[in-house]
Short mmCIF file of N, CA and C in Angstrom, two decimals:
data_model
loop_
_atom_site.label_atom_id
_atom_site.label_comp_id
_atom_site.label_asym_id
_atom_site.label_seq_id
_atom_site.Cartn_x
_atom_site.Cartn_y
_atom_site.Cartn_z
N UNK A 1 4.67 -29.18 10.54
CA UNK A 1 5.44 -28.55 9.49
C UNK A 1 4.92 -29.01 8.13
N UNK A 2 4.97 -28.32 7.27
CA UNK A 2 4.23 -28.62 6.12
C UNK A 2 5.06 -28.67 4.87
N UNK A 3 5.30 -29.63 3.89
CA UNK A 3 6.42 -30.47 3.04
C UNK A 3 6.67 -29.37 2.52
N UNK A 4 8.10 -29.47 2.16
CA UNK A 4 8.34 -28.28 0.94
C UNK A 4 7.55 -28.20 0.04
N UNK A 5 7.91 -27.18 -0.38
CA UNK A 5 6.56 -26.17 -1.44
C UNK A 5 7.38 -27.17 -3.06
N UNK A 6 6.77 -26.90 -3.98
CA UNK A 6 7.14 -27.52 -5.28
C UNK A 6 8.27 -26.17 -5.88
N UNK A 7 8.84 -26.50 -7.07
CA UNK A 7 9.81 -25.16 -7.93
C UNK A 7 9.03 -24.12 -8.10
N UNK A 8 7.89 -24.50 -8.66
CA UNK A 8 6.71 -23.30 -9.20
C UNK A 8 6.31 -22.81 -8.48
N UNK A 9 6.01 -23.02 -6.52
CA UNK A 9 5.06 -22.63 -6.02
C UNK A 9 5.35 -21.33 -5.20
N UNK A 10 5.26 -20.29 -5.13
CA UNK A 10 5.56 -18.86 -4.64
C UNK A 10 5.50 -19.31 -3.11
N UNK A 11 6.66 -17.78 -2.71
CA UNK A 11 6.71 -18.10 -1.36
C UNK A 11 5.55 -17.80 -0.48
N UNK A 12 4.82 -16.74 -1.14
CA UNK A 12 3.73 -16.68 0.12
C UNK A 12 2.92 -15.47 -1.34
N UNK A 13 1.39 -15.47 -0.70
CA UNK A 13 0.84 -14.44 -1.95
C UNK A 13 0.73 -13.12 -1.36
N UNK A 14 0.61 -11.48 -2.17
CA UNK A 14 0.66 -10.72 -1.62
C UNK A 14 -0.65 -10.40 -0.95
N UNK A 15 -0.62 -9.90 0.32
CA UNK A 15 -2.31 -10.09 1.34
C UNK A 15 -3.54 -8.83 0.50
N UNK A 16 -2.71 -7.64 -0.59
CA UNK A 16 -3.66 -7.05 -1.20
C UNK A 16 -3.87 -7.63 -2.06
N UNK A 17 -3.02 -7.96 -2.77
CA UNK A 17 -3.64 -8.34 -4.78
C UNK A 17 -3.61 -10.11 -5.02
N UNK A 18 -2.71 -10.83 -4.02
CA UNK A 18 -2.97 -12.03 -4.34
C UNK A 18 -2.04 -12.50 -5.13
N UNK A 19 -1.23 -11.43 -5.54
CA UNK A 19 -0.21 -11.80 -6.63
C UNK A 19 0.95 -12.60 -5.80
N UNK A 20 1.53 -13.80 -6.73
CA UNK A 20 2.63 -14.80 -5.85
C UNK A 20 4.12 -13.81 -5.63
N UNK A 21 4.44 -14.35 -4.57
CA UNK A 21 5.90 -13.14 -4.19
C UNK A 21 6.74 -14.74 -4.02
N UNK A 22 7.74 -14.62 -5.06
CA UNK A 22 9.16 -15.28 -5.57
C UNK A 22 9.48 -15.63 -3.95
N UNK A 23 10.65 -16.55 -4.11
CA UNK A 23 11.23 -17.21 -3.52
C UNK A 23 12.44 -16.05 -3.14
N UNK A 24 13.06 -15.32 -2.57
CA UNK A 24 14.04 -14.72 -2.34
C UNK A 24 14.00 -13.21 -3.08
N UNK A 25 12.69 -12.86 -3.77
CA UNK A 25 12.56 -11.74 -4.03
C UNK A 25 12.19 -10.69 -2.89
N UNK A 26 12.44 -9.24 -3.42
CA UNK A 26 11.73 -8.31 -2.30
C UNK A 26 10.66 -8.10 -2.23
N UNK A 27 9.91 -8.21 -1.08
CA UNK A 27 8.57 -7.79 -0.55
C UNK A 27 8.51 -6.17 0.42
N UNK A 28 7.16 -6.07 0.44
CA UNK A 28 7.47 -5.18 1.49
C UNK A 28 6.43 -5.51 2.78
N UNK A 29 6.33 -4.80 3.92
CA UNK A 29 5.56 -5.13 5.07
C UNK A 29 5.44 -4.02 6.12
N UNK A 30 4.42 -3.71 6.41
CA UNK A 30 4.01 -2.51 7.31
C UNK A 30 4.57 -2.23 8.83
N UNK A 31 5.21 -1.02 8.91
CA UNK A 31 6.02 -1.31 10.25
C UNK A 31 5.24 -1.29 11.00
N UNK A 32 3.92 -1.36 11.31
CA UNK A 32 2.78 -1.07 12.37
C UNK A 32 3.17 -2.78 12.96
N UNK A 33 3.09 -2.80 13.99
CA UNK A 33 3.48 -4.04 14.43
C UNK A 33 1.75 -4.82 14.43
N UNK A 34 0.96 -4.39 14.74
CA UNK A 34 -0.50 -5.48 14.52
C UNK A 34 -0.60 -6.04 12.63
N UNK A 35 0.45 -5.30 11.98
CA UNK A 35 -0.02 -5.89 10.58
C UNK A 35 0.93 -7.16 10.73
N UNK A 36 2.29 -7.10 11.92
CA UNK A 36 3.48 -8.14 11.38
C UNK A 36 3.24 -9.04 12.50
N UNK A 37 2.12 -9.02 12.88
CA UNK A 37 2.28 -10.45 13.51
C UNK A 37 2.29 -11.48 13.19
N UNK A 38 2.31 -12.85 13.77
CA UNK A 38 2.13 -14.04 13.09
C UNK A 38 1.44 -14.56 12.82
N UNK A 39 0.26 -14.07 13.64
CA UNK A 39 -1.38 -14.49 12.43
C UNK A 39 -1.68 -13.61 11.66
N UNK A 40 -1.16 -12.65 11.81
CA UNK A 40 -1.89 -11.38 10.97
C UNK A 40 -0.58 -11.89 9.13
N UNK A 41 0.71 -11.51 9.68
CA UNK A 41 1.87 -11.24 8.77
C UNK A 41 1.48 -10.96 7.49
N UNK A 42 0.92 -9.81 7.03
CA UNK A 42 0.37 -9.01 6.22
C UNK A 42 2.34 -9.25 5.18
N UNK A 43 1.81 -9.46 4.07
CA UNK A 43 3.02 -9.23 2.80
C UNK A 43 2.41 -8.28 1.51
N UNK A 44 3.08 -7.63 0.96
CA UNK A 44 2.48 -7.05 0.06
C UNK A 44 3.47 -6.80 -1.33
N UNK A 45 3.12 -7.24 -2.30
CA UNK A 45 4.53 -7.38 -3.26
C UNK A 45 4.93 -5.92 -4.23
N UNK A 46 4.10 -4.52 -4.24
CA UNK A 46 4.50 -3.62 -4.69
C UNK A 46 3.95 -2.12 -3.52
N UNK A 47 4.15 -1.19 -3.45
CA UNK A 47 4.19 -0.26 -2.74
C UNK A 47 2.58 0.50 -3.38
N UNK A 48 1.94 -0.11 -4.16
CA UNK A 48 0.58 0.36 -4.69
C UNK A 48 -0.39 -0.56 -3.55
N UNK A 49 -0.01 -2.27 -3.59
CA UNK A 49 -0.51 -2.21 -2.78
C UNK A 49 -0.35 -2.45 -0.88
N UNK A 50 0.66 -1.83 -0.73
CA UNK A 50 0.98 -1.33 0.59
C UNK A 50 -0.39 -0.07 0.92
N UNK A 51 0.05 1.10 -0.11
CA UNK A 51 -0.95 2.04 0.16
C UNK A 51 -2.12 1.65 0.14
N UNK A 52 -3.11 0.66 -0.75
CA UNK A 52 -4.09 -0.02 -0.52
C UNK A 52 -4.83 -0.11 0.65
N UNK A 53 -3.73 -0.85 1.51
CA UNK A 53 -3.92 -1.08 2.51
C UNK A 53 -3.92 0.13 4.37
N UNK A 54 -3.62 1.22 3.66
CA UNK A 54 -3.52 2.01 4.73
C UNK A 54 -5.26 2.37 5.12
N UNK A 55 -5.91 2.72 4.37
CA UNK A 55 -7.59 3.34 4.71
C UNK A 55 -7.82 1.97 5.64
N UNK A 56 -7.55 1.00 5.00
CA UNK A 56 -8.38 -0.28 5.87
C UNK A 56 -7.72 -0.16 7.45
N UNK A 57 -6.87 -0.54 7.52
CA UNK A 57 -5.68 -0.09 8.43
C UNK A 57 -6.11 0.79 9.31
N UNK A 58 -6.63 2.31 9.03
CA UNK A 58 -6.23 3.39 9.76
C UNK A 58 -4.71 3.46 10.99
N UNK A 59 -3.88 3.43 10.26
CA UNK A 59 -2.79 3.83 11.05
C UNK A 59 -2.39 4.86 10.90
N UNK A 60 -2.37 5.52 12.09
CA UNK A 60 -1.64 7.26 12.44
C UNK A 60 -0.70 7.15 11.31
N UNK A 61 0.14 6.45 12.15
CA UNK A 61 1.77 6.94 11.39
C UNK A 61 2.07 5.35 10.84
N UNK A 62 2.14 4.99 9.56
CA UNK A 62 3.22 3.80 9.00
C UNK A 62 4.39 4.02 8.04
N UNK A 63 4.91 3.19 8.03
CA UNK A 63 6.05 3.01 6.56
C UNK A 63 5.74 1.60 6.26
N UNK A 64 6.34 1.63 4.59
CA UNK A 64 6.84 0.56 4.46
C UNK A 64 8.33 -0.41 4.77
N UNK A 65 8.35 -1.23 5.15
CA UNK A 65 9.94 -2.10 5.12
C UNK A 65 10.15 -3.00 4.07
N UNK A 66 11.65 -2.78 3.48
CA UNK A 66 11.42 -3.17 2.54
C UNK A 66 12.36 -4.51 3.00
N UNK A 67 11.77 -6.27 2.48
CA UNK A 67 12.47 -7.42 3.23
C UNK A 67 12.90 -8.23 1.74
N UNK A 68 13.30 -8.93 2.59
CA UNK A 68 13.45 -10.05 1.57
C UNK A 68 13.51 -11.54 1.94
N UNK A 69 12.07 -12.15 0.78
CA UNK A 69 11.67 -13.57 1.03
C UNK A 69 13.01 -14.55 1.32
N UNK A 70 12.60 -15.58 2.16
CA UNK A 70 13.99 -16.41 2.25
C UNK A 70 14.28 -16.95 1.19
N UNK A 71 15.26 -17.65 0.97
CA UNK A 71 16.30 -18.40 -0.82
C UNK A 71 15.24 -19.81 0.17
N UNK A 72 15.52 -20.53 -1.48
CA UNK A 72 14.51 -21.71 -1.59
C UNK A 72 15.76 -22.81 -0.76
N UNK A 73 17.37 -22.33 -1.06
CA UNK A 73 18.30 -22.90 -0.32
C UNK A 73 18.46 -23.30 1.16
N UNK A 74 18.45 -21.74 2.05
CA UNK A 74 18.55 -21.47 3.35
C UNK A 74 17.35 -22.37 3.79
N UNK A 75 15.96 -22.02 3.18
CA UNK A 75 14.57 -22.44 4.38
C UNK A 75 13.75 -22.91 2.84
N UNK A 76 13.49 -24.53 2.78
CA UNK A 76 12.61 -24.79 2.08
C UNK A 76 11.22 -24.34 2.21
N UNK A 77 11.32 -24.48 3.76
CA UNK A 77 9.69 -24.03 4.25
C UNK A 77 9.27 -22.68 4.79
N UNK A 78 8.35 -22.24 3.77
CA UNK A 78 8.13 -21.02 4.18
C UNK A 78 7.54 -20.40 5.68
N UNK A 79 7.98 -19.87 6.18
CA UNK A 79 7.60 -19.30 7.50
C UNK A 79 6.98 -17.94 7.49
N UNK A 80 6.03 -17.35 8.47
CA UNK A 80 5.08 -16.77 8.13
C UNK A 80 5.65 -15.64 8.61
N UNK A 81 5.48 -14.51 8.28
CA UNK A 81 5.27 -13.10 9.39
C UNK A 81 6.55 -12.39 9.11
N UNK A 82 7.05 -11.90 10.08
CA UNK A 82 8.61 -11.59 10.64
C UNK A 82 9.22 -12.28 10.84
N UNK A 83 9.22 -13.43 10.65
CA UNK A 83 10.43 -14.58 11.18
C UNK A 83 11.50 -15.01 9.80
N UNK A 84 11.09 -13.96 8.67
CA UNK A 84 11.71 -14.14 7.36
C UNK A 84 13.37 -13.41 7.69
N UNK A 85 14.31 -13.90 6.81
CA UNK A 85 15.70 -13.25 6.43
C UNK A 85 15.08 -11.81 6.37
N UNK A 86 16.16 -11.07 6.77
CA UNK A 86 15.90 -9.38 6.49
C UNK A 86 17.43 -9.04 5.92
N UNK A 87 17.02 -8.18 4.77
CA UNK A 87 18.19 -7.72 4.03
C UNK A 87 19.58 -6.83 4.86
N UNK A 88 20.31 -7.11 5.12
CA UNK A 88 21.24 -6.16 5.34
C UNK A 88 21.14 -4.74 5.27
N UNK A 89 21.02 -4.35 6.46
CA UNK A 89 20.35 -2.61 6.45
C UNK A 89 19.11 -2.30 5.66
N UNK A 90 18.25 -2.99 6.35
CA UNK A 90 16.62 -2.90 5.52
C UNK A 90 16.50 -1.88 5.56
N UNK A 91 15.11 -1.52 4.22
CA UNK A 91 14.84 -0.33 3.87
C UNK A 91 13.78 0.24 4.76
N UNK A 92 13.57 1.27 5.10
CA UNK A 92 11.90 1.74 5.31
C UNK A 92 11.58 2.70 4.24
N UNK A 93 10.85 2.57 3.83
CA UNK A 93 10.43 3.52 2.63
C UNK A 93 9.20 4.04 2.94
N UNK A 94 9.14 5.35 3.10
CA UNK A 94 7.99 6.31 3.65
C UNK A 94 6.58 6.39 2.29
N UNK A 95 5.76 6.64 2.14
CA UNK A 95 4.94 6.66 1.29
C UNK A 95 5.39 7.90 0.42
N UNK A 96 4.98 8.36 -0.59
CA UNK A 96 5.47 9.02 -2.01
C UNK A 96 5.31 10.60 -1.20
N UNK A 97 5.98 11.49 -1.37
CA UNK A 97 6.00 12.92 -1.02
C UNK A 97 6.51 13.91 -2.15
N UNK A 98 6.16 13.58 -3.15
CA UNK A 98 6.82 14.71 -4.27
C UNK A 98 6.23 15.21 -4.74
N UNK A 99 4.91 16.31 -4.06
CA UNK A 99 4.41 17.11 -5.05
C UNK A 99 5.22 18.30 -4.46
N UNK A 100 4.93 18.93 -5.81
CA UNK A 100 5.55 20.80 -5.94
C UNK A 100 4.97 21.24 -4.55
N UNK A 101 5.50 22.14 -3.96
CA UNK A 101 4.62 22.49 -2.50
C UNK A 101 3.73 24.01 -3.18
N UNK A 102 4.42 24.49 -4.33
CA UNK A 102 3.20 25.51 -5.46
C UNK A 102 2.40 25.22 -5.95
N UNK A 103 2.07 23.84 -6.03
CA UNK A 103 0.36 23.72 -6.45
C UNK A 103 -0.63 23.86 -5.60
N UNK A 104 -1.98 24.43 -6.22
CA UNK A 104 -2.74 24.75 -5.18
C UNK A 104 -3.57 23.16 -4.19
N UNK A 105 -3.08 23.63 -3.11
CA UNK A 105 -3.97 22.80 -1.90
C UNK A 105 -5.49 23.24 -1.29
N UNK A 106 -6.12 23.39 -2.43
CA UNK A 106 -7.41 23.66 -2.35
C UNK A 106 -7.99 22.45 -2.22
N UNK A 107 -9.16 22.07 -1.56
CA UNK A 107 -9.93 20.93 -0.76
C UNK A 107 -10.63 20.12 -2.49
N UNK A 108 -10.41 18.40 -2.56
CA UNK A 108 -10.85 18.32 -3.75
C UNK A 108 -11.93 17.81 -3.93
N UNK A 109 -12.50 17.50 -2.52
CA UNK A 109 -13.59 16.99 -2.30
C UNK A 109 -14.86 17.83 -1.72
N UNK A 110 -16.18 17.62 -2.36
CA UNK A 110 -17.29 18.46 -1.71
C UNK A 110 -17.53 18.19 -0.89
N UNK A 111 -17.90 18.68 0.26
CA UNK A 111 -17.62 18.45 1.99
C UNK A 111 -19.25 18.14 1.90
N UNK A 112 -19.95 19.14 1.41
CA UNK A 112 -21.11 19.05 1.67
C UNK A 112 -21.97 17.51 1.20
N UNK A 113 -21.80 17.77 -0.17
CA UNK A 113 -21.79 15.63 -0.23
C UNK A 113 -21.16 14.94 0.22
N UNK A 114 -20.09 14.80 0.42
CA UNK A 114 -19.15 13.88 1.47
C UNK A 114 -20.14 13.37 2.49
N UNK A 115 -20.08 14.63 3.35
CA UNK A 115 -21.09 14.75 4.58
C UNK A 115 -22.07 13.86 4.65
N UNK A 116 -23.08 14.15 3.46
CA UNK A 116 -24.63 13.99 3.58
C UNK A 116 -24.45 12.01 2.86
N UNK A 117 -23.19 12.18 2.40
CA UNK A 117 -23.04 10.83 1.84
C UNK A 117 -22.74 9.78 3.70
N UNK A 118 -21.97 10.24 4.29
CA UNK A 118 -21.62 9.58 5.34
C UNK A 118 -22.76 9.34 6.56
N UNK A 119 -23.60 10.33 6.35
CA UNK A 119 -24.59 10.43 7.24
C UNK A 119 -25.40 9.86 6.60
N UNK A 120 -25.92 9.39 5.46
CA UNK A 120 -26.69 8.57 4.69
C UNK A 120 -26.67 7.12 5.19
N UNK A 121 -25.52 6.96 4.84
CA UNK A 121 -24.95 5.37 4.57
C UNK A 121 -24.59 5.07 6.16
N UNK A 122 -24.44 5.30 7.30
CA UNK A 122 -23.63 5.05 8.27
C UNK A 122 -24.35 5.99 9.83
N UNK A 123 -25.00 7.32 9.22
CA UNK A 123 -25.51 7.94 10.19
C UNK A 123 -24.53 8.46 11.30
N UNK A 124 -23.21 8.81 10.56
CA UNK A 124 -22.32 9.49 11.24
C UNK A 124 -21.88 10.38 10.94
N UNK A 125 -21.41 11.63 12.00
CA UNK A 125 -21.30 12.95 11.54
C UNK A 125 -19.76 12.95 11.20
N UNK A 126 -19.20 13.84 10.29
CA UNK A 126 -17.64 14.17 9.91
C UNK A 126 -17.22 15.26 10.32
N UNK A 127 -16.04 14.98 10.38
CA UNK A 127 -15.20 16.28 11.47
C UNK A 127 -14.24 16.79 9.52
N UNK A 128 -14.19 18.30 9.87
CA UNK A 128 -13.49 19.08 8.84
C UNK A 128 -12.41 18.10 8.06
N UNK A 129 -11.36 18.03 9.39
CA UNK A 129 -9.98 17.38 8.85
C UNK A 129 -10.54 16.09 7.57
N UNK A 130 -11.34 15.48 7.95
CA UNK A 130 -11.20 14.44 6.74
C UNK A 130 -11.24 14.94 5.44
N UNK A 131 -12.07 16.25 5.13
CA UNK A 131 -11.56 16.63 3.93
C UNK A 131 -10.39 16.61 2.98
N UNK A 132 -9.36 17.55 4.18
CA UNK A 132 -8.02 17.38 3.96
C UNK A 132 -7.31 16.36 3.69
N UNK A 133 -7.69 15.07 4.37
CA UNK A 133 -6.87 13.73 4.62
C UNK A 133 -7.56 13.35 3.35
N UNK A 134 -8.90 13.55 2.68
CA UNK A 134 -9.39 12.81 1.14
C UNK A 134 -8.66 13.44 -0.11
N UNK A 135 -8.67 14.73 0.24
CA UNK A 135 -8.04 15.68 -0.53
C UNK A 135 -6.15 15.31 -0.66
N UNK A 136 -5.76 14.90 0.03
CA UNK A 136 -4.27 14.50 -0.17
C UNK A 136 -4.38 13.29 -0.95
N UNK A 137 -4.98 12.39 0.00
CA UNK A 137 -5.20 10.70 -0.84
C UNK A 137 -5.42 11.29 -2.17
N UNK A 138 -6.29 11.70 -2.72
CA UNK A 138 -7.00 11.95 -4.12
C UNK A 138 -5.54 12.23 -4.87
N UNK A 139 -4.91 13.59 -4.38
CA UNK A 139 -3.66 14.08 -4.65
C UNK A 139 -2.74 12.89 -5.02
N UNK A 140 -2.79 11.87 -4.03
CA UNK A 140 -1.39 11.09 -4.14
C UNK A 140 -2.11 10.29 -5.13
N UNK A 141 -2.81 9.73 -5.49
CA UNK A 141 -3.50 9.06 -6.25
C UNK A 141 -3.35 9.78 -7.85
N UNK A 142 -3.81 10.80 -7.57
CA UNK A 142 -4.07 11.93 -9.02
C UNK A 142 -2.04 11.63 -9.81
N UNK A 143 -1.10 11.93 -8.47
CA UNK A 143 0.19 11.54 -8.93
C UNK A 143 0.65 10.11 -9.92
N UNK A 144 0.49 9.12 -8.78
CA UNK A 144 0.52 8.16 -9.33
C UNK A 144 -0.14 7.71 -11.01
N UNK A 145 -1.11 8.22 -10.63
CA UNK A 145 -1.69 7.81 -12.13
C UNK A 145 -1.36 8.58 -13.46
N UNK A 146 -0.87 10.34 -13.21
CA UNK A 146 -0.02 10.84 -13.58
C UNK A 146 1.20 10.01 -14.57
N UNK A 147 1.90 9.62 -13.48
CA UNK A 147 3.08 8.73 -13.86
C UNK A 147 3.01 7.46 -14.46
N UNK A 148 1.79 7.15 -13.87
CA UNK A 148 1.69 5.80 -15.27
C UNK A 148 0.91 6.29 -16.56
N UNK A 149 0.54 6.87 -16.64
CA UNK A 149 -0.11 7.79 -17.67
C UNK A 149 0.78 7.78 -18.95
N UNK A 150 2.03 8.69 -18.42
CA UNK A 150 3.18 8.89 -18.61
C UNK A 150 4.23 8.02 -19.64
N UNK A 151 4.23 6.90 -18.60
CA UNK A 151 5.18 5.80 -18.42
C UNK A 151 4.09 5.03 -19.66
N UNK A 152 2.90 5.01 -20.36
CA UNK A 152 2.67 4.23 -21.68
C UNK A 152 2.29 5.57 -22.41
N UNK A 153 2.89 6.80 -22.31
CA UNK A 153 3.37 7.85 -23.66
C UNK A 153 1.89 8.11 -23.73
N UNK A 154 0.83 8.40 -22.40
CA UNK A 154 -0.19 9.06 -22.83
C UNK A 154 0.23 10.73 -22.27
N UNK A 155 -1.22 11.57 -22.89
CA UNK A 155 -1.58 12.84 -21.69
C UNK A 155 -2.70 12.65 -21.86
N UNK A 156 -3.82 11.48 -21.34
CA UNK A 156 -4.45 11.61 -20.80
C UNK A 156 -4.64 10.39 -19.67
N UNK A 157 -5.34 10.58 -18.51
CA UNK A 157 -5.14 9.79 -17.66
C UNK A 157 -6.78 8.38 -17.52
N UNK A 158 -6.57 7.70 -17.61
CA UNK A 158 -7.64 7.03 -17.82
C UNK A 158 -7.88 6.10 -16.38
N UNK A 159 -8.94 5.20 -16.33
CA UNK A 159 -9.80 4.81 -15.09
C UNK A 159 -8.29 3.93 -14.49
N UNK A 160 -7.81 2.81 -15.85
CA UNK A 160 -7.32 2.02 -15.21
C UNK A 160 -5.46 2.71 -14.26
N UNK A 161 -5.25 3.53 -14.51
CA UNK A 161 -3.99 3.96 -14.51
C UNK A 161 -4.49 4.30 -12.87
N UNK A 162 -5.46 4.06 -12.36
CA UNK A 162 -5.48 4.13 -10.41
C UNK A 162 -5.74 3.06 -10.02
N UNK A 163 -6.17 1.95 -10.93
CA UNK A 163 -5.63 0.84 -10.46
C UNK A 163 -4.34 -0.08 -10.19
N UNK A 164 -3.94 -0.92 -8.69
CA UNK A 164 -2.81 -0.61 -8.27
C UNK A 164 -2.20 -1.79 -9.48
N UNK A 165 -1.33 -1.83 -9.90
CA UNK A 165 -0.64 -3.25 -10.96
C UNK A 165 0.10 -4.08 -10.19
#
């Protein structure tokens, strides 16, 4: 067992950005059960980088859950994984779904470079659907940055506003 942590020292860091996640604050964590194991116990402290983490991942189907770190009271010592306090009727929070279903869903990626890019680098052939699946990502991405765009009173969208904060 390893001594209590000091006042300053975060309960655990988030596994995308590194950023420290508070003592009894909310985190979130991937319901795919290979991310919540106990060697794995993937934490992630905002829902930017949850999504981060899905390409690496490839999981069919995930959500996020939304938990909460133990009080510095209950458990001095931090414990890893799933074995944390869970909030009273935890959340799952599905990834972002709010575009207009009237904008056009035209493909946003060139298939044909895509292609010749994947077969370059890797020498593997691509099946149609990934278009679609780049073409949404891009989409959900194009949103997000949208909204932070937004949120510091621009209209225009710049490099850093797809990076996750």
């Amino acid at each position: 067992m390893a001594p209590p942590s000091s006042p300053s020292s975060p309960w655990r860091n988030c596994s995308r950005c590194k950023k420290p996640i508070a003592y009894g604050s909310t985190y979130l964590v991937c319901s795919v059960s290979t991310c919540n194991r106990a060697r794995t116990g993937m934490v992630f402290c905002s829902m930017e980088c949850w999504d981060a983490h899905l390409p690496i991942a490839r999981h069919r189907e995930a959500s996020a859950e939304e938990l909460t770190a133990p009080a510095r009271d209950g458990d001095p010592i931090a414990k890893p994984g799933p074995q944390v306090e869970r909030k009273q009727g935890k959340r799952r929070i599905a990834p972002v779904q709010r575009r207009d279903p009237s904008l056009p869903r035209d493909a946003l990626v060139i298939s044909k470079a895509f292609k010749e890019y994947v077969r370059a680098a890797g020498g593997c052939n691509t099946s149609d659907a990934v278009i679609e699946v780049l073409s949404d990502k891009l989409r959900d991405w194009a949103d997000r940055a949208i909204d932070r765009a937004k949120a510091d009173g621009r209209k225009t969208i710049l490099d850093r506003d797809f990076m996750p904060k």
